Coordinates of C-alpha atoms and ligand atoms in Angstrom, one line a residue:
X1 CA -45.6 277.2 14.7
X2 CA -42.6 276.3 12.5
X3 CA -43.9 273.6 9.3
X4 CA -42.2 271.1 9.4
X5 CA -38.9 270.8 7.6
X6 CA -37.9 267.8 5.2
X7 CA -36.7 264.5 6.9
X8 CA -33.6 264.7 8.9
X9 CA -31.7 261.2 8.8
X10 CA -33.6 258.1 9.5
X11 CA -32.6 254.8 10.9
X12 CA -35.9 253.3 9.8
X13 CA -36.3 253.2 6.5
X14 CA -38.9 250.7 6.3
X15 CA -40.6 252.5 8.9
X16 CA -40.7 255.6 7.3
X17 CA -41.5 254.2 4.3
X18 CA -44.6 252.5 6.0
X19 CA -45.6 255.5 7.9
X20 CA -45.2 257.8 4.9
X21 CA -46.7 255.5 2.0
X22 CA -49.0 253.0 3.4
X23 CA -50.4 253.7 7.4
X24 CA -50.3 257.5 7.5
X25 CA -52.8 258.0 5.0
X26 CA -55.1 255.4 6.3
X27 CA -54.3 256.9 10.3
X28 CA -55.2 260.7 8.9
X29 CA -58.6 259.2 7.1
X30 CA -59.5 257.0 10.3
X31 CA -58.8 259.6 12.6
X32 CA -61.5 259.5 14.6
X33 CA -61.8 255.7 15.1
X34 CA -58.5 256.1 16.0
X35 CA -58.6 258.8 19.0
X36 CA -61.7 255.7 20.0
X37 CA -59.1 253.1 20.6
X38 CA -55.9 255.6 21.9
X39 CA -57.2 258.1 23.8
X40 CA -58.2 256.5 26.7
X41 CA -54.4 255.2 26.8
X42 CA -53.5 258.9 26.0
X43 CA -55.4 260.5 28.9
X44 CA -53.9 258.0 31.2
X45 CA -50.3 258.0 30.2
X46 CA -50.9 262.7 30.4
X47 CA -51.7 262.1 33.7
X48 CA -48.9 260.3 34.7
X49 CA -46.7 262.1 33.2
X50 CA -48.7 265.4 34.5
X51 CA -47.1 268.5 32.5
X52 CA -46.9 271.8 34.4
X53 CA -47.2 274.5 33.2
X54 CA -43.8 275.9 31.6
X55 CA -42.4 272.7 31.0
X56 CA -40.6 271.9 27.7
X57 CA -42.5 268.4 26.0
X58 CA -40.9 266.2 23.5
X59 CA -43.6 264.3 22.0
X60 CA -42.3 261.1 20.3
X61 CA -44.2 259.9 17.1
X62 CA -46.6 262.4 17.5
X63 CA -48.4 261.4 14.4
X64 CA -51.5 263.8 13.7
X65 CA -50.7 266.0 16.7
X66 CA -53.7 265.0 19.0
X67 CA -51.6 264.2 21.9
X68 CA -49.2 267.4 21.1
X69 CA -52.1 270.1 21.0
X70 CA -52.9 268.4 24.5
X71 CA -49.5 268.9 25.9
X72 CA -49.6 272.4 24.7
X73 CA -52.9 273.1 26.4
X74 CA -51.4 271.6 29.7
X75 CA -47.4 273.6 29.7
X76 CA -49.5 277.2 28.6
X77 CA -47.9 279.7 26.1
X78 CA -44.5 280.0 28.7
X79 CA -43.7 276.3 28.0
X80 CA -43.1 274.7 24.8
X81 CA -43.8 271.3 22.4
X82 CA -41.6 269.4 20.0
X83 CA -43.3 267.0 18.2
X84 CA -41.1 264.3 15.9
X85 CA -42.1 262.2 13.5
X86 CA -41.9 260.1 10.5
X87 CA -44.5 260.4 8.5
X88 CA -45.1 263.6 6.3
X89 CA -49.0 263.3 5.9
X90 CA -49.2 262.6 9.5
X91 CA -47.4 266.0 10.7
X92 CA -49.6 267.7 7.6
X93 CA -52.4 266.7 9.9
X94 CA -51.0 267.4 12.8
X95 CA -50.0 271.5 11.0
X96 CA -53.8 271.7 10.6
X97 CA -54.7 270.2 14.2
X98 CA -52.2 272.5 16.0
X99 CA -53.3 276.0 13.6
X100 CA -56.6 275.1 14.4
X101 CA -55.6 274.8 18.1
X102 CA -54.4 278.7 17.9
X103 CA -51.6 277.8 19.9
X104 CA -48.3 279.2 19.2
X105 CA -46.0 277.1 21.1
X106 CA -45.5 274.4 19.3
X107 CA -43.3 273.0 16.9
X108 CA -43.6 269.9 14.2
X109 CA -40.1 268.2 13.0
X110 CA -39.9 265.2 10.4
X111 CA -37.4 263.5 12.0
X112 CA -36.4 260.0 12.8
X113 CA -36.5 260.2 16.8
X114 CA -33.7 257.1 17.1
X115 CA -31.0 259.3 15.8
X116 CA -32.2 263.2 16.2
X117 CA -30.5 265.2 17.0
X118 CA -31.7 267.5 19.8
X119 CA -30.5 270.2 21.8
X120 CA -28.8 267.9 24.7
X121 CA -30.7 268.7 28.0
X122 CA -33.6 270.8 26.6
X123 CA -36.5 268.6 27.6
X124 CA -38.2 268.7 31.1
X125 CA -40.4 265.5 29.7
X126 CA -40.3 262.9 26.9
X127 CA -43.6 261.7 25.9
X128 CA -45.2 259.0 23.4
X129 CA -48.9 257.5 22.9
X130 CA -47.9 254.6 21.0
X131 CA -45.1 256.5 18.9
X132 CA -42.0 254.0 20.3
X133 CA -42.7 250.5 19.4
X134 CA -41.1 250.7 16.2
X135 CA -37.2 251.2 16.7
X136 CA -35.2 249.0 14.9
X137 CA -32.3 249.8 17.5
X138 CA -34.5 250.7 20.5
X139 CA -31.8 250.7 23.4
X140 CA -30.3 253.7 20.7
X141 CA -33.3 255.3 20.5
X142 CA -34.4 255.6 24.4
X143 CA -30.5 256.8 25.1
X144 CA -30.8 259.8 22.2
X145 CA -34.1 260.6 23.9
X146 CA -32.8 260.5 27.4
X147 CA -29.6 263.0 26.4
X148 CA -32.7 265.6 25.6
X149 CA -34.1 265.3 29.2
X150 CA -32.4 267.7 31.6
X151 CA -31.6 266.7 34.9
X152 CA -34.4 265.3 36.8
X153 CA -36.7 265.4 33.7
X154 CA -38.6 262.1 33.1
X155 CA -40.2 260.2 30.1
X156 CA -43.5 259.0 30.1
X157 CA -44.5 256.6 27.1
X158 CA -47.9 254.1 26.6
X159 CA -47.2 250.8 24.5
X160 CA -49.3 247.9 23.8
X161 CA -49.7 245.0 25.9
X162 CA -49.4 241.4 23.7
X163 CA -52.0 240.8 21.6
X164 CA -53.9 238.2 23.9
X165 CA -54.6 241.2 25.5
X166 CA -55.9 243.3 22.8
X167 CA -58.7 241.0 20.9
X168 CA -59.4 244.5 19.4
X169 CA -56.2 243.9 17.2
X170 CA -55.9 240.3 17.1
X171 CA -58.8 238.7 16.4
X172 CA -58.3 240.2 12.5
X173 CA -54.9 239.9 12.7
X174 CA -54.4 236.2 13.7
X175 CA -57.5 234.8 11.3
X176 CA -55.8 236.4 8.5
X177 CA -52.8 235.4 9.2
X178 CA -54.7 232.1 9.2
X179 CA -55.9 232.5 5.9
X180 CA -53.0 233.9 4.3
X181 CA -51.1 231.5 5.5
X182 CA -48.8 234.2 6.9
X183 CA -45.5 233.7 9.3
X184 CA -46.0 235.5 12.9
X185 CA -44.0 238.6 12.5
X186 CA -41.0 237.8 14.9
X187 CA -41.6 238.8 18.3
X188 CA -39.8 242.2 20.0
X189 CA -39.4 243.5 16.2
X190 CA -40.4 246.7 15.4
X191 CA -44.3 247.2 15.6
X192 CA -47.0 247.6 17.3
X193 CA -46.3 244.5 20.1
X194 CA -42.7 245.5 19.8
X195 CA -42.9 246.5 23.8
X196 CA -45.2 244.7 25.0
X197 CA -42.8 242.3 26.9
X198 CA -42.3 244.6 30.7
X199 CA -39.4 243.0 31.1
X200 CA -37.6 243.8 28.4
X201 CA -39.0 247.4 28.1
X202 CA -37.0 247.9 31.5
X203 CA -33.6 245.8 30.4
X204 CA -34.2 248.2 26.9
X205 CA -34.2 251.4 29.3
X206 CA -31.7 250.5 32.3
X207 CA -29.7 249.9 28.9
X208 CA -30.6 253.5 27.9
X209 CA -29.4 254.4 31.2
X210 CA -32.9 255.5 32.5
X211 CA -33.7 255.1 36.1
X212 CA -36.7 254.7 38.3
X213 CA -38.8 252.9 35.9
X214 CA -42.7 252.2 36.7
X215 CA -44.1 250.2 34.6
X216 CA -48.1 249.8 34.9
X217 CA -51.0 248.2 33.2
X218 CA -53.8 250.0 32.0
X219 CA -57.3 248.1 30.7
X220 CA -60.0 249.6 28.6
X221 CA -63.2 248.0 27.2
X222 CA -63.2 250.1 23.6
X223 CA -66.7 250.3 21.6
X224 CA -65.5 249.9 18.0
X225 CA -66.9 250.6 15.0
X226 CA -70.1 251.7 15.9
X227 CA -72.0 252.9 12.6
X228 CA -70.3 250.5 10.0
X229 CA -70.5 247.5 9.2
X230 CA -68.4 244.7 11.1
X231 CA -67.3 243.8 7.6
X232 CA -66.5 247.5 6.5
X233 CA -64.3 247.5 10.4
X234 CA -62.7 244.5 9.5
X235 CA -61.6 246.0 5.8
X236 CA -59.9 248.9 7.5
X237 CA -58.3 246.5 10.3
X238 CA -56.9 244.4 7.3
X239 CA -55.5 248.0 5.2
X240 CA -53.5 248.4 8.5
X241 CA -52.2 245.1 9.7
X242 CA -49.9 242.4 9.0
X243 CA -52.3 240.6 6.0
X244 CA -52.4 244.3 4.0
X245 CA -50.8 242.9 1.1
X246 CA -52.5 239.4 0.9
X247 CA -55.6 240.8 1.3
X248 CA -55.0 243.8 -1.6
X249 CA -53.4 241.0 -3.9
X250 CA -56.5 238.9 -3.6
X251 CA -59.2 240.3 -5.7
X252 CA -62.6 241.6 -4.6
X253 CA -64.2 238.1 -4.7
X254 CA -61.7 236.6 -2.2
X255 CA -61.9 239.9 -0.2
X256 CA -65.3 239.8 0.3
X257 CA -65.1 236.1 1.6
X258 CA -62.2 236.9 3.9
X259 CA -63.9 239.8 5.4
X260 CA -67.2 237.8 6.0
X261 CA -65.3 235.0 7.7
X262 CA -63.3 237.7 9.8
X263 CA -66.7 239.1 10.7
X264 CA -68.2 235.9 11.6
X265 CA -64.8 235.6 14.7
X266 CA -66.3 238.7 15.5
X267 CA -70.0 238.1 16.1
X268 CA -69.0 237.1 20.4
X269 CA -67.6 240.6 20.1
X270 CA -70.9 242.4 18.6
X271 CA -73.2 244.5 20.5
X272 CA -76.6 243.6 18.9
X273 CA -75.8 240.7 16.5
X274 CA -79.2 241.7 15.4
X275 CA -77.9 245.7 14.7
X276 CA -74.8 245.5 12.0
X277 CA -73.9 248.6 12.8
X278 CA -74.1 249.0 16.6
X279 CA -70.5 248.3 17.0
X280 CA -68.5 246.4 19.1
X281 CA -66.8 246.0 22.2
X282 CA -63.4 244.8 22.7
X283 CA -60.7 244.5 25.5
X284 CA -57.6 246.8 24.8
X285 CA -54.6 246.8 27.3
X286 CA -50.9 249.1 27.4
X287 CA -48.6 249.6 29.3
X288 CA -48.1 253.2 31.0
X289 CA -44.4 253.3 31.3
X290 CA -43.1 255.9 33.1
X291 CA -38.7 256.3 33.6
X292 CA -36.6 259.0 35.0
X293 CA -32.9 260.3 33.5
Ligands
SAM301 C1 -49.1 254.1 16.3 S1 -48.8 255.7 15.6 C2 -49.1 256.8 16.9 C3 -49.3 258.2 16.5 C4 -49.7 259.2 17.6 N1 -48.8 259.3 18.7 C5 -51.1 258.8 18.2 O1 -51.2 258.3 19.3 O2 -52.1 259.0 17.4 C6 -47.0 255.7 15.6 C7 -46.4 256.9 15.1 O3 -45.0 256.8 15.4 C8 -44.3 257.4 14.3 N2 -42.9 256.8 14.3 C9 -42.6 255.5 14.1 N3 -41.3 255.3 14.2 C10 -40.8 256.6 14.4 C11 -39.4 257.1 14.6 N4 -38.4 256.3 14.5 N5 -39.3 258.4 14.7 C12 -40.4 259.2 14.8 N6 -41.6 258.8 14.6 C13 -41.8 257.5 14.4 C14 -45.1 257.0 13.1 O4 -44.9 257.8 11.9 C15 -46.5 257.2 13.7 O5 -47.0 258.5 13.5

């Protein structure tokens, strides 16, 4: 395994500065929870996209490698991964996840995947759990992907659905918005409901000049939080979402009342209102978007 190498260009500053400073050390400490609410969507966008064994993977946004050791797994020592991505402490995880893996096939680039630049033609499939929601030019950044494909290769991403459909993301998200008194980030932006419109993920990628594009919908019910406190799950969901910096700038007093309210939306969502920790269960839904060069 190559480490990997200081940040190539970026596009995204803000994102990289978010993915760097703020989310990645939150994603590396939460990994766990997080694997709870993406890998379903992983396994089922991996078997669409059904690597062989060989093959040559790009995987977009790989963040702490989960999904790359996977690939690996599925291509054998004769194929080979790429995995790109922002965030330094992310790949760092992703170094230890793939070393622990023993697998020698892979390779980890800090990169900005919009503008990369990658051997033209090198890549039998393009692959992303939830890594490509957060182009600011996204039409650019599907076409540099799509000159790494080589002909007939294909690109198989999963993004979220719009939050109605993901409670699991929304309920915090919308009350403290509510509370903060916080404008709705615009819609399409970069983010994590930056795809979640079908219809413009296929004008984004006709644009790209992508072709055969199946776009399906994949539902999970997710058990959340199970051994914490609904108020200690709705802390972390507030360190990663939209209300961070309200909710850090308002003091432990006013924290404490916005995470009870927050947990009080959630009771319908509880398992055993009577068990604090037993979790809870919320709907989750992506999109499993598959395209073709
Ligand atoms: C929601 S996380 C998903 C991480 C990982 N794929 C997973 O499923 O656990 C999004 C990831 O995309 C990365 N990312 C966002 N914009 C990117 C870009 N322009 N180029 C490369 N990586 C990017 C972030 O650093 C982060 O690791």
């Amino acid at each position: 395994m190559t480490p990997s190498a200081s940040s190539d260009a970026t596009a995204n500053e803000e994102q990289e500065r978010f993915w760097n400073d703020v989310a990645g050390p939150l994603w590396v400490a939460a990994e766990e929870e997080i694997e709870l609410h993406a890998g379903p969507f992983g396994k089922a966008a991996l078997a669409v996209a059904a690597p062989a064994v060989g093959e040559m993977v790009l995987d977009v946004g790989c963040g702490c490698g989960s999904t790359t050791v996977a690939l690996a797994a599925a291509v054998g020592a004769g194929g080979g991964v790429l995995g790109v991505d922002l965030s330094a402490v992310m790949l760092a995880r992703a170094e230890e996840r793939v070393a622990a893996s023993g697998v020698s096939h892979v390779r980890l680039r800090r990169a900005d995947a919009q503008v990369v630049d990658l051997e033209p033609g090198s890549f039998d499939l393009v692959f992303s759990r939830f890594g490509v929601m957060f182009f600011a030019d996204p039409i650019g950044a599907f076409a540099n992907l799509r000159r790494a494909l080589r002909p007939g290769g294909r690109m198989v991403f999963a993004c979220w659905q719009a939050p109605s459909a993901n409670p699991w993301m929304a309920v915090v998200n919308r009350g403290a918005a509510r509370i903060f008194s916080l404008e709705p980030p615009p819609p399409d932006g970069p983010g994590p409901f930056g795809l979640c419109d079908p219809d413009r993920i296929d004008a984004i990628l006709r644009a790209a000049a992508f072709s055969s594009i199946e776009i399906s919908s994949h539902e999970e019910r997710l058990q959340l939080g199970l051994g914490e406190s609904v108020e200690e799950w709705v802390h972390q969901r507030l360190l990663m979402g939209l209300a961070r910096s309200a909710y850090l700038d308002a003091g432990p007093d006013r924290q404490r009342e916005v995470r009870a309210a927050l947990a009080e939306e959630l009771v319908p969502y509880q398992l055993d209102v009577d068990a604090p920790t037993s979790g809870l269960m919320m709907d989750a839904a992506a999109w499993i978007v598959a395209a073709r060069l």
